[in-house]
């Protein structure tokens, strides 16, 4: 085989490999945007590929546990292997922040979380649950709507307005009477970007409020959040804010603020 022909075949193989990876990534992004899962046909429509092509990609991803079937004939969702990779990626920040989270929760006697952006959602990657009779228990790894949560809003502030609209769409779901629409959220972003601080006053769940502070590190942007029943939150909001600022300082010293 001539040297030029061999080079052409190597280039074609490389391009083909890149295309396969790109298509697999587009499938996973589509599933990431729909946590409840999608059928093969819906995935194909979402990514603009033939159903047969999507089926081959999904089967390959399923063999690596990157996607999993919801139940027979009901479509697919992101699999456990992806969650494991996310956890491993954030292991360092979890170990660095853990003591500060514990001290924050003990100081306030409220539940606190550490979260990050994951596609078009936020994921709680660590938490400390308060030993309080009336407390909020936040599920680990749960994807939450960013427009209606304190940590989601503070993490969204790292994006520009165009990116926020692309992530949320023009009409994000209204979960309570207090939930922001896109335009009111963009207006709030001005202050959030200035202060690095966001609140959720019953915007996600009636009776629960939260405040969150942005912690940009060399390991990515993270948010620390205090979550409490609204009755206590209203009386202690400023106290929570000052405690979050001290927590940020503590974590930033160890993680390196970006």
Coordinates of C-alpha atoms in Angstrom, one line a residue:
X1 CA 0.0 0.0 0.0
X2 CA 1.4 3.4 -1.0
X3 CA 2.2 5.9 1.8
X4 CA -0.4 8.4 0.5
X5 CA -3.2 5.8 0.3
X6 CA -2.4 4.6 3.8
X7 CA -2.5 8.2 5.1
X8 CA -6.0 8.7 3.5
X9 CA -7.3 5.6 5.1
X10 CA -6.0 6.6 8.5
X11 CA -7.6 10.1 8.1
X12 CA -10.9 8.5 7.1
X13 CA -10.8 6.2 10.1
X14 CA -10.0 9.1 12.4
X15 CA -12.8 11.2 11.0
X16 CA -15.2 8.2 11.3
X17 CA -14.2 7.7 14.9
X18 CA -14.7 11.3 15.8
X19 CA -18.2 11.2 14.1
X20 CA -19.2 8.2 16.2
X21 CA -18.1 9.9 19.4
X22 CA -19.9 13.2 18.5
X23 CA -23.1 11.3 17.8
X24 CA -22.9 9.3 21.0
X25 CA -22.4 12.6 22.9
X26 CA -25.4 14.2 21.2
X27 CA -27.5 11.2 22.3
X28 CA -26.3 11.5 25.9
X29 CA -27.0 15.3 25.9
X30 CA -30.5 14.6 24.6
X31 CA -31.1 12.2 27.4
X32 CA -29.5 14.6 29.9
X33 CA -32.2 17.2 28.9
X34 CA -34.9 14.7 29.6
X35 CA -34.2 13.0 32.9
X36 CA -37.4 10.9 32.7
X37 CA -36.1 9.3 29.5
X38 CA -36.9 9.2 25.8
X39 CA -37.9 6.5 23.3
X40 CA -35.5 5.7 20.4
X41 CA -37.8 7.6 18.0
X42 CA -37.8 10.6 20.3
X43 CA -34.0 10.5 20.6
X44 CA -33.7 10.3 16.8
X45 CA -35.9 13.3 16.3
X46 CA -34.0 15.2 19.0
X47 CA -30.5 14.6 17.5
X48 CA -31.5 14.5 13.9
X49 CA -30.3 11.0 13.1
X50 CA -31.9 7.9 11.7
X51 CA -33.6 5.7 14.2
X52 CA -31.5 2.7 13.2
X53 CA -28.3 4.8 13.8
X54 CA -29.6 5.9 17.2
X55 CA -30.5 2.3 18.1
X56 CA -26.9 1.2 17.4
X57 CA -25.4 4.0 19.5
X58 CA -27.8 3.4 22.4
X59 CA -27.0 -0.3 22.4
X60 CA -23.3 0.4 22.6
X61 CA -23.8 3.0 25.4
X62 CA -26.1 0.5 27.2
X63 CA -23.3 -2.1 27.2
X64 CA -21.1 0.3 29.0
X65 CA -24.0 1.3 31.4
X66 CA -23.8 4.9 30.1
X67 CA -27.5 4.6 29.4
X68 CA -30.1 2.2 30.7
X69 CA -33.6 1.1 29.7
X70 CA -36.4 2.6 31.8
X71 CA -38.4 -0.6 31.4
X72 CA -38.9 -2.9 28.4
X73 CA -40.3 -0.9 25.5
X74 CA -40.4 2.4 27.4
X75 CA -37.3 4.1 26.2
X76 CA -33.9 5.0 27.8
X77 CA -32.3 7.4 30.3
X78 CA -28.8 8.1 31.4
X79 CA -27.2 5.2 33.2
X80 CA -25.4 4.6 36.5
X81 CA -21.9 4.7 34.9
X82 CA -22.3 8.4 34.1
X83 CA -23.2 9.2 37.7
X84 CA -20.1 7.3 38.8
X85 CA -18.0 9.3 36.5
X86 CA -19.5 12.6 37.7
X87 CA -18.9 11.5 41.3
X88 CA -15.3 10.6 40.6
X89 CA -14.8 14.0 38.8
X90 CA -16.0 15.8 41.9
X91 CA -14.4 13.6 44.5
X92 CA -11.6 16.1 45.3
X93 CA -14.0 19.0 45.8
X94 CA -16.3 16.8 48.0
X95 CA -13.4 15.8 50.2
X96 CA -12.1 19.4 50.4
X97 CA -15.6 20.9 51.2
X98 CA -16.9 18.2 53.5
X99 CA -15.5 19.7 56.8
X100 CA -16.8 23.2 55.9
X101 CA -20.2 21.8 55.1
X102 CA -20.4 19.9 58.4
X103 CA -19.3 23.0 60.3
X104 CA -21.9 25.2 58.4
X105 CA -24.7 22.7 59.2
X106 CA -23.7 22.4 62.8
X107 CA -23.5 26.2 63.2
X108 CA -26.9 26.9 61.7
X109 CA -28.6 23.6 62.6
X110 CA -30.0 23.5 59.1
X111 CA -29.4 21.1 56.1
X112 CA -26.8 22.2 53.6
X113 CA -25.8 20.9 50.1
X114 CA -22.9 21.1 47.6
X115 CA -24.0 21.1 44.0
X116 CA -22.8 21.6 40.5
X117 CA -24.0 22.0 36.9
X118 CA -24.7 18.8 35.0
X119 CA -26.0 19.5 31.5
X120 CA -29.2 21.4 31.9
X121 CA -29.8 20.5 35.5
X122 CA -28.1 20.9 38.9
X123 CA -26.9 17.9 40.8
X124 CA -26.4 17.6 44.6
X125 CA -23.0 15.9 45.0
X126 CA -22.8 16.2 48.8
X127 CA -25.1 17.1 51.7
X128 CA -25.3 17.4 55.5
X129 CA -28.7 16.8 57.0
X130 CA -29.5 18.8 60.1
X131 CA -30.5 17.1 63.3
X132 CA -33.7 19.2 63.7
X133 CA -37.3 18.2 64.3
X134 CA -38.5 20.2 61.3
X135 CA -35.8 19.8 58.6
X136 CA -35.3 19.5 54.9
X137 CA -33.8 16.3 53.5
X138 CA -32.4 16.9 50.1
X139 CA -31.9 13.8 47.8
X140 CA -28.3 13.1 46.7
X141 CA -27.7 13.2 42.9
X142 CA -31.2 14.5 42.2
X143 CA -31.5 16.7 39.2
X144 CA -33.3 20.0 40.0
X145 CA -34.8 22.7 37.8
X146 CA -32.3 25.5 37.8
X147 CA -34.7 28.4 37.4
X148 CA -36.5 27.5 40.6
X149 CA -33.7 26.7 43.0
X150 CA -31.1 28.9 44.8
X151 CA -28.2 26.8 43.7
X152 CA -29.5 26.5 40.2
X153 CA -29.8 30.3 39.9
X154 CA -26.4 31.0 41.3
X155 CA -24.9 28.4 38.9
X156 CA -26.8 29.8 36.0
X157 CA -25.2 33.2 36.7
X158 CA -21.9 31.7 35.3
X159 CA -23.6 31.7 31.9
X160 CA -24.5 34.6 29.7
X161 CA -28.2 35.5 29.1
X162 CA -28.2 33.8 25.6
X163 CA -26.9 30.6 27.1
X164 CA -29.5 30.8 30.0
X165 CA -32.3 31.1 27.5
X166 CA -30.9 28.2 25.5
X167 CA -30.8 26.0 28.6
X168 CA -34.2 27.0 30.1
X169 CA -36.2 27.8 27.0
X170 CA -38.7 30.6 26.7
X171 CA -41.2 29.1 29.1
X172 CA -39.7 27.0 32.0
X173 CA -42.1 25.1 34.1
X174 CA -44.0 27.1 36.8
X175 CA -43.8 25.0 39.9
X176 CA -45.4 27.5 42.4
X177 CA -46.9 30.9 42.2
X178 CA -43.4 32.3 43.1
X179 CA -41.5 30.6 40.3
X180 CA -39.8 33.0 37.9
X181 CA -40.4 33.1 34.2
X182 CA -37.3 33.5 31.9
X183 CA -37.5 37.3 31.7
X184 CA -37.9 37.9 35.4
X185 CA -35.0 35.4 36.1
X186 CA -32.8 37.3 33.7
X187 CA -33.5 40.5 35.5
X188 CA -32.6 38.9 38.8
X189 CA -29.3 37.6 37.3
X190 CA -27.9 41.2 37.3
X191 CA -27.9 41.1 41.1
X192 CA -26.9 37.5 41.4
X193 CA -23.8 38.0 39.2
X194 CA -22.8 41.1 41.3
X195 CA -23.2 39.4 44.6
X196 CA -22.6 35.7 43.9
X197 CA -25.6 35.0 46.0
X198 CA -29.1 33.7 45.2
X199 CA -32.3 32.9 47.1
X200 CA -35.3 30.7 46.5
X201 CA -38.4 31.9 48.3
X202 CA -40.8 28.9 47.8
X203 CA -40.1 29.0 44.1
X204 CA -39.6 25.2 43.9
X205 CA -41.7 23.9 46.8
X206 CA -44.2 25.6 49.0
X207 CA -43.0 25.9 52.5
X208 CA -39.3 25.5 51.7
X209 CA -36.8 28.3 51.0
X210 CA -33.0 28.4 50.4
X211 CA -30.0 30.6 49.9
X212 CA -26.9 29.7 47.9
X213 CA -23.5 31.1 47.3
X214 CA -21.3 30.6 44.2
X215 CA -17.9 29.0 44.8
X216 CA -15.8 29.2 41.6
X217 CA -12.7 27.0 41.9
X218 CA -10.2 25.5 39.5
X219 CA -12.3 22.3 39.7
X220 CA -15.3 24.2 38.3
X221 CA -18.1 26.2 39.6
X222 CA -20.0 24.9 42.7
X223 CA -22.7 26.1 45.0
X224 CA -23.2 25.7 48.7
X225 CA -26.8 26.1 49.8
X226 CA -28.7 26.3 53.1
X227 CA -32.2 24.8 52.8
X228 CA -34.8 25.4 55.5
X229 CA -38.5 25.7 56.2
X230 CA -39.7 29.1 55.0
X231 CA -40.8 30.1 58.5
X232 CA -37.3 29.8 59.9
X233 CA -35.6 31.1 56.7
X234 CA -37.5 34.4 56.8
X235 CA -36.1 35.1 60.3
X236 CA -32.6 34.0 59.6
X237 CA -31.8 34.9 56.0
X238 CA -29.1 37.4 56.8
X239 CA -27.5 35.0 59.3
X240 CA -27.5 32.3 56.6
X241 CA -25.9 34.7 54.2
X242 CA -23.0 35.6 56.5
X243 CA -22.4 32.0 57.4
X244 CA -22.3 31.1 53.6
X245 CA -19.7 33.8 53.0
X246 CA -17.5 32.3 55.7
X247 CA -18.0 28.8 54.3
X248 CA -17.0 30.0 50.9
X249 CA -13.8 31.6 52.3
X250 CA -13.0 28.3 54.0
X251 CA -13.5 26.2 50.9
X252 CA -11.7 28.6 48.6
X253 CA -8.6 28.6 50.7
X254 CA -8.3 24.8 50.2
X255 CA -9.7 24.5 46.6
X256 CA -8.2 27.6 45.1
X257 CA -10.7 30.2 43.9
X258 CA -10.8 30.8 40.2

